[in-house]
Amino acid sequence: MLKIFTKTKIFILDTLFPISCLSCNKDDAWLCENCLENINLLSFQVCPKCEDTVTEYGQLCRNCKTTSDLDALVVALKYQDNHIDKFVHLYKYRFVEDLHIPLGKIIVEAILNSGLPMPDIIIPVPLHKRRLRWRGFNQSELLAKYVSQNLTPGFEIPVFSNLLTRHKYTPPQMKIGKYADRQKNMRNAFAFNHKSDSFQQLEQLEHSNKYNVLLVDDISTTGSTLFECAKVLKQNGAKKVFGAVIARQDMKN
Ligand SMILES: [Zn+2]
Ligand SMILES: [Zn+2]
């Protein structure tokens, strides 16, 4: 039912606003090939915790290392550049699923440029089932699948979509102003799902008790979502937990 509603909504939107490249207004794609090629990826990565120190592939700096379970975060672009805010809005709130392809390409490029070590498995940041029902798709899962199929030519890194579950229904991080509130919002929001088929697949891996994970999400703000996911994964056998996102949204206050 919701799916039909979503599709109808997209159809109506397409009729009202014909598709054209958000950057150059030409072509019938939201992001044309030409503009995609000319997008400027960030030329360096910083520590995801303090965001001050430049580090190799976005590793934690020496000062922050002891305070976080996330080992590194690759950020592809600046949120304010290249109309990325508009693309992300269309993708998340206007349900334009096809945008996962150009956005996925952007993440893959950024990971390859950064020199991030290749992970054993990829996990999309899960949605609460209520939000999944509302949106009809997990935007991070589509990105994760694209990354899995395109990061290492000829080899698909397995995507474990339900190894983590989000059991706390929380307001979207983007709608919460204060840094401390965002952190509180995420506290204990995720759980490791031993009953999932992903867990069964994990047990088949050679490194099932010391695996390296890449968490994929669309946008990160304070990083609390990724830090929380990393904490749960480390409690359950993960050796290294990396993250990759399209952009980091700056805090307003
Ligand atoms: Zn264009
Ligand atoms: Zn730091």
PDB file of C-alpha atoms and ligand atoms in Angstrom, residues 47-53 60-64, ligand 2:
ATOM      1  CA  CYS A  47      39.787  12.561  12.508  1.00  0.00           C
ATOM      2  CA  PRO A  48      36.032  11.906  12.803  1.00  0.00           C
ATOM      3  CA  LYS A  49      35.945  12.791  16.486  1.00  0.00           C
ATOM      4  CA  CYS A  50      37.657  16.206  16.770  1.00  0.00           C
ATOM      5  CA  GLU A  51      37.439  17.011  13.026  1.00  0.00           C
ATOM      6  CA  ASP A  52      40.627  19.046  13.514  1.00  0.00           C
ATOM      7  CA  THR A  53      43.505  16.739  12.687  1.00  0.00           C
ATOM      8  CA  LEU A  60      41.157   8.746  14.646  1.00  0.00           C
ATOM      9  CA  CYS A  61      43.929  11.046  15.757  1.00  0.00           C
ATOM     10  CA  ARG A  62      46.152  10.097  18.679  1.00  0.00           C
ATOM     11  CA  ASN A  63      44.190  12.201  21.158  1.00  0.00           C
ATOM     12  CA  CYS A  64      40.803  10.763  20.233  1.00  0.00           C
TER      13      CYS A  64
HETATM   14 ZN    ZN B   2      40.783  13.654  16.908  1.00  0.00          ZN
END
